Coordinates of C-alpha atoms in Angstrom, one line a residue:
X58 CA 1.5 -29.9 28.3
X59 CA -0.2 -26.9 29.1
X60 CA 1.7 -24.8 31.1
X61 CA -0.8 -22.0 33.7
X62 CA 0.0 -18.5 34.2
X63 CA 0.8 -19.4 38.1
X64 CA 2.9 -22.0 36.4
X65 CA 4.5 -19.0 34.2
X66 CA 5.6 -17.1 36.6
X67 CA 7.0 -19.1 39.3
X68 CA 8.3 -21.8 37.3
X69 CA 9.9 -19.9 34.2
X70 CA 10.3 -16.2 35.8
X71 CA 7.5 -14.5 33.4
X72 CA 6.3 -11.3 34.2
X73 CA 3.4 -8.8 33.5
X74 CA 4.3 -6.4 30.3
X75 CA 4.1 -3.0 31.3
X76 CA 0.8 -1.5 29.1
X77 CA 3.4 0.3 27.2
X78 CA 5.0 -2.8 26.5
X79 CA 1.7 -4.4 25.0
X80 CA 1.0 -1.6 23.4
X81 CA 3.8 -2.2 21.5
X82 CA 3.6 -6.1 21.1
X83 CA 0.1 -5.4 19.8
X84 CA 1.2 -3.4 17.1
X85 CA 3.7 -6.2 16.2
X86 CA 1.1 -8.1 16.3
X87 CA -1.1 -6.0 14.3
X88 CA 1.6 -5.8 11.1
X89 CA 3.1 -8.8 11.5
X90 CA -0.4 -10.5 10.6
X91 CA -1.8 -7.5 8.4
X92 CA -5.0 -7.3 11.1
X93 CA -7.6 -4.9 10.4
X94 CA -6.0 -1.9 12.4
X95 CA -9.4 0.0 13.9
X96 CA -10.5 1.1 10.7
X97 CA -14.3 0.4 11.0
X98 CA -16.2 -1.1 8.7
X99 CA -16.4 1.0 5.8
X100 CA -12.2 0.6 5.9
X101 CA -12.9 -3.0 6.1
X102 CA -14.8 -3.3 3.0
X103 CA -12.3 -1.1 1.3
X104 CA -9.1 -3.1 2.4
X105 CA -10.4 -6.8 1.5
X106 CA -13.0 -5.7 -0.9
X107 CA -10.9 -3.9 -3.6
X108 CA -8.2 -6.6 -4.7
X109 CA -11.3 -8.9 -5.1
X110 CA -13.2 -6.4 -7.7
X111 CA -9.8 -5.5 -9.6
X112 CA -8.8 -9.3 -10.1
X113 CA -12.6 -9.7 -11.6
X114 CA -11.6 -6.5 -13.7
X115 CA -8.9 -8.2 -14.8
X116 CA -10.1 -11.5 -15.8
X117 CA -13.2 -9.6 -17.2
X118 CA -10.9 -7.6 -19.5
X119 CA -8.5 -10.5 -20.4
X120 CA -11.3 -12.3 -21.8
X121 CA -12.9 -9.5 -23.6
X122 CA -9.3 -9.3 -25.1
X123 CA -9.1 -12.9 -25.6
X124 CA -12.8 -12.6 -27.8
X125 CA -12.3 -9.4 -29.3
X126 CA -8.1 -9.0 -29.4
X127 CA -6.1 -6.9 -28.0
X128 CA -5.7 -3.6 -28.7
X129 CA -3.6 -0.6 -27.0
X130 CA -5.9 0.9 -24.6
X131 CA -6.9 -2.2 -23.3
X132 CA -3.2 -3.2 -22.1
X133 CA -2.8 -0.1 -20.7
X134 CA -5.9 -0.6 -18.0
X135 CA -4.8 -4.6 -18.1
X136 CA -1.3 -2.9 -16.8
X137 CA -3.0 -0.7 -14.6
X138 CA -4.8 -3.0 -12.7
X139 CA -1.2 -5.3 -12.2
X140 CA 0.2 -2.7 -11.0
X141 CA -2.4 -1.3 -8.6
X142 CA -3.6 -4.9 -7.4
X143 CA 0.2 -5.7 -6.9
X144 CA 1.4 -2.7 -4.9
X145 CA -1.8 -3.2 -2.8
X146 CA -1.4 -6.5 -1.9
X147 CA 2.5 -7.6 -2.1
X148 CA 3.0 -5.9 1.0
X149 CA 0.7 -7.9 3.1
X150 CA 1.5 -11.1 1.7
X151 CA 5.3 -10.3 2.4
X152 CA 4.3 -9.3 6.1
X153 CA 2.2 -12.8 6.6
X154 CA 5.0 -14.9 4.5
X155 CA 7.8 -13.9 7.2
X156 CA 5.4 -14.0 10.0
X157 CA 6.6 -18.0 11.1
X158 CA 3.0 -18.6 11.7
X159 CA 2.8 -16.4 14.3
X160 CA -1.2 -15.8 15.1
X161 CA -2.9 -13.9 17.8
X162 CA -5.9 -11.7 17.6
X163 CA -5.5 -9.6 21.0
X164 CA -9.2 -8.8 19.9
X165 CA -10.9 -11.7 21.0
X166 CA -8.3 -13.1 23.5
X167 CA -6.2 -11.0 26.0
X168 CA -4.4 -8.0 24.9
X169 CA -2.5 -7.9 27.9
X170 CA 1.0 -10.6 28.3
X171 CA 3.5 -11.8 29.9
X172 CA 7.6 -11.2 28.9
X173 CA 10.2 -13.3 30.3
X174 CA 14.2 -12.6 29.1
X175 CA 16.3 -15.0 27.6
X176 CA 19.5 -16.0 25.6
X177 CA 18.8 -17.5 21.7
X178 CA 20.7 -20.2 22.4
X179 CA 20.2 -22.0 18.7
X180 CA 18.7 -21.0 15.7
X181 CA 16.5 -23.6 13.4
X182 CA 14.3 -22.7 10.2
X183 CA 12.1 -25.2 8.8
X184 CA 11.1 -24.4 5.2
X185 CA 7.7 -24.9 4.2
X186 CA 6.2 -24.8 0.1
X187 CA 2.7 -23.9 1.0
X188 CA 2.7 -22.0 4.3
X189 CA 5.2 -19.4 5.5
X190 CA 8.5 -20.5 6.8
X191 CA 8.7 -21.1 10.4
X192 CA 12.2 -19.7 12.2
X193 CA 12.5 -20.2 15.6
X194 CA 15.4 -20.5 18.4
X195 CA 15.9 -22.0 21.0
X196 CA 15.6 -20.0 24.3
X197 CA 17.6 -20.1 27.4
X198 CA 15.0 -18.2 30.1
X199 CA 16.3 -16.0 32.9
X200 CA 15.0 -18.5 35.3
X201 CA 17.3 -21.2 33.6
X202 CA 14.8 -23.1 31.8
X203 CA 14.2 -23.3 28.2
X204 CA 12.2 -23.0 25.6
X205 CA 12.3 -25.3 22.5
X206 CA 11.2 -23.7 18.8
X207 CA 10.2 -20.2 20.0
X208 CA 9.0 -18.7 16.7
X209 CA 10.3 -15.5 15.4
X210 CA 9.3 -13.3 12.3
X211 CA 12.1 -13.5 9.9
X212 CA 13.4 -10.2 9.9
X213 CA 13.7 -10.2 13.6
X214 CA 15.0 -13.6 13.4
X215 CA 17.7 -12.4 10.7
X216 CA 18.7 -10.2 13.4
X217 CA 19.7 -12.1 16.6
X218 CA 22.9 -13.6 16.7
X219 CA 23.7 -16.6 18.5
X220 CA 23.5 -15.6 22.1
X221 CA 21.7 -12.9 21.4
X222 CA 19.7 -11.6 24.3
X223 CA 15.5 -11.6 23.5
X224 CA 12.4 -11.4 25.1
X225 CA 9.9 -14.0 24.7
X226 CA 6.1 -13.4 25.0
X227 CA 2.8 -15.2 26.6
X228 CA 0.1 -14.5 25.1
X229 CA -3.1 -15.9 26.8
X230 CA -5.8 -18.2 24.3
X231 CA -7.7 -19.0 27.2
X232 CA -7.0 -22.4 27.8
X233 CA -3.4 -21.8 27.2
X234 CA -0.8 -19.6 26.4
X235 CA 1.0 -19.4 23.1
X236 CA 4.6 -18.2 22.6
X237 CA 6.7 -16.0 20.2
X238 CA 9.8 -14.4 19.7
X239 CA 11.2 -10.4 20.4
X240 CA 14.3 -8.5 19.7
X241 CA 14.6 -6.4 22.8
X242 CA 15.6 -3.2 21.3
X243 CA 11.4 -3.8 19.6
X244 CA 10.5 -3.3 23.8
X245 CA 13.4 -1.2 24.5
X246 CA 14.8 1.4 22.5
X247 CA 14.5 0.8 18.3
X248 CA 16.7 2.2 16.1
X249 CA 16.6 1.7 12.1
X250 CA 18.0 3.4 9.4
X251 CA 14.5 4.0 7.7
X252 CA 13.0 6.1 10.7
X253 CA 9.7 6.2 9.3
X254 CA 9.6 2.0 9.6
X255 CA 10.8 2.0 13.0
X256 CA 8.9 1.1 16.1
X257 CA 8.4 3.3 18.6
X258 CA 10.2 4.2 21.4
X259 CA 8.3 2.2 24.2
X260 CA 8.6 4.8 27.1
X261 CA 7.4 8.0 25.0
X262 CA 4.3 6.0 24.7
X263 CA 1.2 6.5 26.9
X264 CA -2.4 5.6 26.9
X265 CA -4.5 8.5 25.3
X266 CA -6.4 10.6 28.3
X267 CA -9.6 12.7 28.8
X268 CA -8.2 15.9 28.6
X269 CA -6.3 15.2 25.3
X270 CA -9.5 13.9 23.2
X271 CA -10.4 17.9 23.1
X272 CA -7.2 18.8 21.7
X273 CA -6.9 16.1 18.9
X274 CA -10.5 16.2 17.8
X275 CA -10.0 20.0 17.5
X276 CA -6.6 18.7 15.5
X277 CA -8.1 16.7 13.6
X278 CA -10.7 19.2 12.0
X279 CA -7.5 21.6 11.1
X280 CA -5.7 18.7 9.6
X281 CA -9.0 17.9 7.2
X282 CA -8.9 21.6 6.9
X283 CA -5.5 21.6 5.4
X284 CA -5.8 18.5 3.3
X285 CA -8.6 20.3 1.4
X286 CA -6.4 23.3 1.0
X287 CA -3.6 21.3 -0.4
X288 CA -5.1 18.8 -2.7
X289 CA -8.8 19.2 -2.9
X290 CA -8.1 21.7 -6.2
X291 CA -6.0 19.0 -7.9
X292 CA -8.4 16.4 -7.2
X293 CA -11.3 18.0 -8.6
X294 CA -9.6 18.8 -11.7
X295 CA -8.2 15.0 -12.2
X296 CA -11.7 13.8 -11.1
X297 CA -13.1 16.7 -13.8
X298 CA -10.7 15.4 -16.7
X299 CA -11.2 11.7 -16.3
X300 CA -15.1 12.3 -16.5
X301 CA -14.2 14.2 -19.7
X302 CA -12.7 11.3 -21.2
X303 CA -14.9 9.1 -20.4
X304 CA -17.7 11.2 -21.9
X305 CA -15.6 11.5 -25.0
X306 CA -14.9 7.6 -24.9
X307 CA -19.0 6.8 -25.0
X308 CA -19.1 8.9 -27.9
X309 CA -17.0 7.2 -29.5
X310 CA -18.5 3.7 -28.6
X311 CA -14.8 2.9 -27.9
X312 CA -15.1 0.0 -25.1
X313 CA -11.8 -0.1 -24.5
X314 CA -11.8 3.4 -24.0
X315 CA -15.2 3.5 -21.8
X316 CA -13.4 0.9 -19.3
X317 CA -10.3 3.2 -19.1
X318 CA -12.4 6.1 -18.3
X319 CA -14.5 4.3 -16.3
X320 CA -11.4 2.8 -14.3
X321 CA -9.8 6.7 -13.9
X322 CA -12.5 8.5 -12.8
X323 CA -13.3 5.8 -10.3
X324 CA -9.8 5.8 -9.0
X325 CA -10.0 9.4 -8.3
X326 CA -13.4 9.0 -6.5
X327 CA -11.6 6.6 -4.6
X328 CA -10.0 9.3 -2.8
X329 CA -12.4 11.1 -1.4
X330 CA -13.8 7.7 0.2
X331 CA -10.9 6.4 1.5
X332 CA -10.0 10.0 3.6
X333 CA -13.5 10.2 4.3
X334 CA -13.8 6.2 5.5
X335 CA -10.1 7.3 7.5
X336 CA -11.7 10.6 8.6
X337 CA -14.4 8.1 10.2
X338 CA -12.1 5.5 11.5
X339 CA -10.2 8.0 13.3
X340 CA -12.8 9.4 14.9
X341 CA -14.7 6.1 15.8
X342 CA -11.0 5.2 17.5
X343 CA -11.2 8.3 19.5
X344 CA -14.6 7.8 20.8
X345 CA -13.7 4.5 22.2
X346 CA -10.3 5.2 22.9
X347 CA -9.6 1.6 23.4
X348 CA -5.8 0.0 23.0
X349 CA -5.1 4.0 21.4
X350 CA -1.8 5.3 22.7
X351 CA -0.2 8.8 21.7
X352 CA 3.3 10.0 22.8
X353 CA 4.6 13.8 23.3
X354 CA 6.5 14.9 20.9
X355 CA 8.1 18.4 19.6
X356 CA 8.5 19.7 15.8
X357 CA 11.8 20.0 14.1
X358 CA 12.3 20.9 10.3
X359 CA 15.0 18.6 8.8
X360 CA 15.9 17.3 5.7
X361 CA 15.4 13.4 4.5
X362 CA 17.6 13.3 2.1
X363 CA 16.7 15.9 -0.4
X364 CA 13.6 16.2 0.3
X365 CA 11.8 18.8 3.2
X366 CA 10.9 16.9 6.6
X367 CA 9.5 17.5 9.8
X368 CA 11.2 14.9 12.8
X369 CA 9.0 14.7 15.9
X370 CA 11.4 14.3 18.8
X371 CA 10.7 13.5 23.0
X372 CA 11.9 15.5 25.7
X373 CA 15.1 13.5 25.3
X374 CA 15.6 14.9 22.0
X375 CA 15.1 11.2 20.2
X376 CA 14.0 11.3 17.0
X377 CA 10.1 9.1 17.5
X378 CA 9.1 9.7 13.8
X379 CA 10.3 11.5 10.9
X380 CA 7.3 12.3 8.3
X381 CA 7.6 13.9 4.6
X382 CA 3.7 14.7 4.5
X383 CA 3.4 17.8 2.6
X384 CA -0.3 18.3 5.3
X385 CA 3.0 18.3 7.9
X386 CA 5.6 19.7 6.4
X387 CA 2.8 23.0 5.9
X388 CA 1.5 22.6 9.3
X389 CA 4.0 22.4 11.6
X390 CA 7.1 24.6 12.3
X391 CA 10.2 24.2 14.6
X392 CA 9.0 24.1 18.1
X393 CA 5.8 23.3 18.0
X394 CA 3.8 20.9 20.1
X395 CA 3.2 18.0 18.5
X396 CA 0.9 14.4 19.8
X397 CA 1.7 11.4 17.8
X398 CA -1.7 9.3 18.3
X399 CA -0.7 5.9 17.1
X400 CA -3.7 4.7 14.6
X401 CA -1.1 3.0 12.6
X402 CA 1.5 0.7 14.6
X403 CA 4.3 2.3 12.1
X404 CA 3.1 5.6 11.3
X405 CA 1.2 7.8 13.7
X406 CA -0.7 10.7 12.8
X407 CA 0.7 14.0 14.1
X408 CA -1.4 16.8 15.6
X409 CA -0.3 20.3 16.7
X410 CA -1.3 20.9 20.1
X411 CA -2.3 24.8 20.6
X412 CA -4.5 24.9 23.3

């Protein structure tokens, strides 16, 4: 049956998300299916690119082992490469496998929706070998209607009890309209003991205006600015040192060696691409300014733990992000002006505002 938007909300009492609200369910949507988040295409290439080239690294040096044996420099880069492909990839696969199958690319379809309230009335997982688990519920509407096998991502499904109240979401393919699952403290207000994971605080957020692209691009140069300052030294040296031993490694006709070396000094290289490829991104997503929220924010030095902190709070004095950057930690001091610009669904990118 397909069900119109007319149909939506007269029949089932949806209604339109405020653009704060999709702003938010686009950066579910955006983590929950490990999207591309406006990196351009040079991130692109970087992000789907470099697990591809270290599994042919690996399989390329497990045969040369296989062929020529195994010796102690050669399971060192073998471990390497698990490591580094591991720590790259486990966290999207995790993010896709608890996903329930939810898929929507605001993209191509309509990044605006509809939200209707409800009660989980029952909750049902259906376990799958192949494809991720689907958990849904069973949704009592506001308007007294339900809604069979409304699919939830599993750690937001973990967390609604029985009768637990949620928000379900429309999201508009064109020829219909496709539903999933919210908490509502994701729309409302978030809280999470990690309060770098948590989502943002839907009201502080706001759509990025004309007079505030001066003030961030002008941010943004002072933030490279201070990057350089803080690790551009170190770099060079690693980058200087791995070039060294890779030089020494040729010398010594050492293969095993020459890949190591080889591996290092690319590694370190890789750096300087990737902030320049962000660097890039960033700016591209300021030009175009599309879907790119930002929220107000003020400077407080804290402590995360043990370790130094600065916590960007609203005018309400809620805590919207907590980072333990070292660029922040140096730039920022209690008091000062702060705009969160959103790049990232889970961790913005603070500038200070001083003019």
């Amino acid at each position: 049956m397909i069900i119109t938007e007319k149909e939506l909300k007269k029949e089932y009492g949806f209604k339109d998300s405020l653009p704060v609200q999709d702003a938010v369910i686009q950066q579910f949507l955006i983590v929950i299916q490990d999207l591309p988040r406006r990196g351009g295409l040079a991130q692109l290439i970087i992000k789907r690119a470099a697990p591809v080239l270290m599994l042919i690294l690996f399989f390329a040096c497990l045969v040369s082992g296989l062929y020529k044996g195994f010796h102690q420099t050669l399971l060192m880069f073998l471990a390497i490469l698990v490591f580094t492909c591991a720590s790259q990839t486990f966290p999207g696969i995790r993010q896709i496998w608890g996903s329930s199958g939810i898929k929507y690319d605001f993209r191509r379809h309509s990044g605006h929706f509809l939200l209707c309230t409800g009660v989980c009335t029952l909750k049902n997982m259906e376990a799958k070998k192949l494809s991720p688990s689907i958990y849904s519920a069973r949704v009592r509407l506001s308007s007294g209607k339900y809604l069979d096998a409304v699919p939830f991502a599993k750690k937001h499904w973990d967390e609604i009890p029985a009768g637990g109240r949620v928000f379900v979401v429309a999201a508009n393919e064109g020829n219909s309209f496709c539903f999933f699952g919210l908490p509502q403290p994701v729309l409302q207000i978030s809280s999470s003991k990690n309060q770098e994971d948590s989502p943002i605080r839907a009201h502080a957020l706001r759509p990025i205006g004309a007079e505030d692209l001066p003030k961030i691009l002008a941010a943004e140069k002072e933030r490279i600015r201070i990057r350089r300052h803080l690790y551009l030294k170190n770099q060079l040296l690693f980058i200087g040192a791995s070039a060294a031993f890779l030089v020494f490694q040729i010398f010594r006709l050492n293969s095993g060696g020459i890949m190591l070396g080889a591996f290092m000094l690319l590694a370190c290289c890789a750096v300087h691409i990737s902030n320049y490829a962000q660097d890039k991104s960033f700016r591209k997503s300021l030009r175009g300014k599309k879907e790119l929220f930002c929220a107000d924010a003020t400077a407080h030095s804290c402590l995360d733990g043990t370790r130094d902190a600065v916590a960007f709070k609203d005018t309400e004095n809620h805590v919207l992000f907590t980072s333990r950057l070292r660029d922040d930690i140096h730039w920022f001091r209690d008091g000062d002006r702060a705009l969160l610009v959103y790049y990232n669904p889970q961790k913005p990118t603070a500038y200070k505002i001083t003019i």
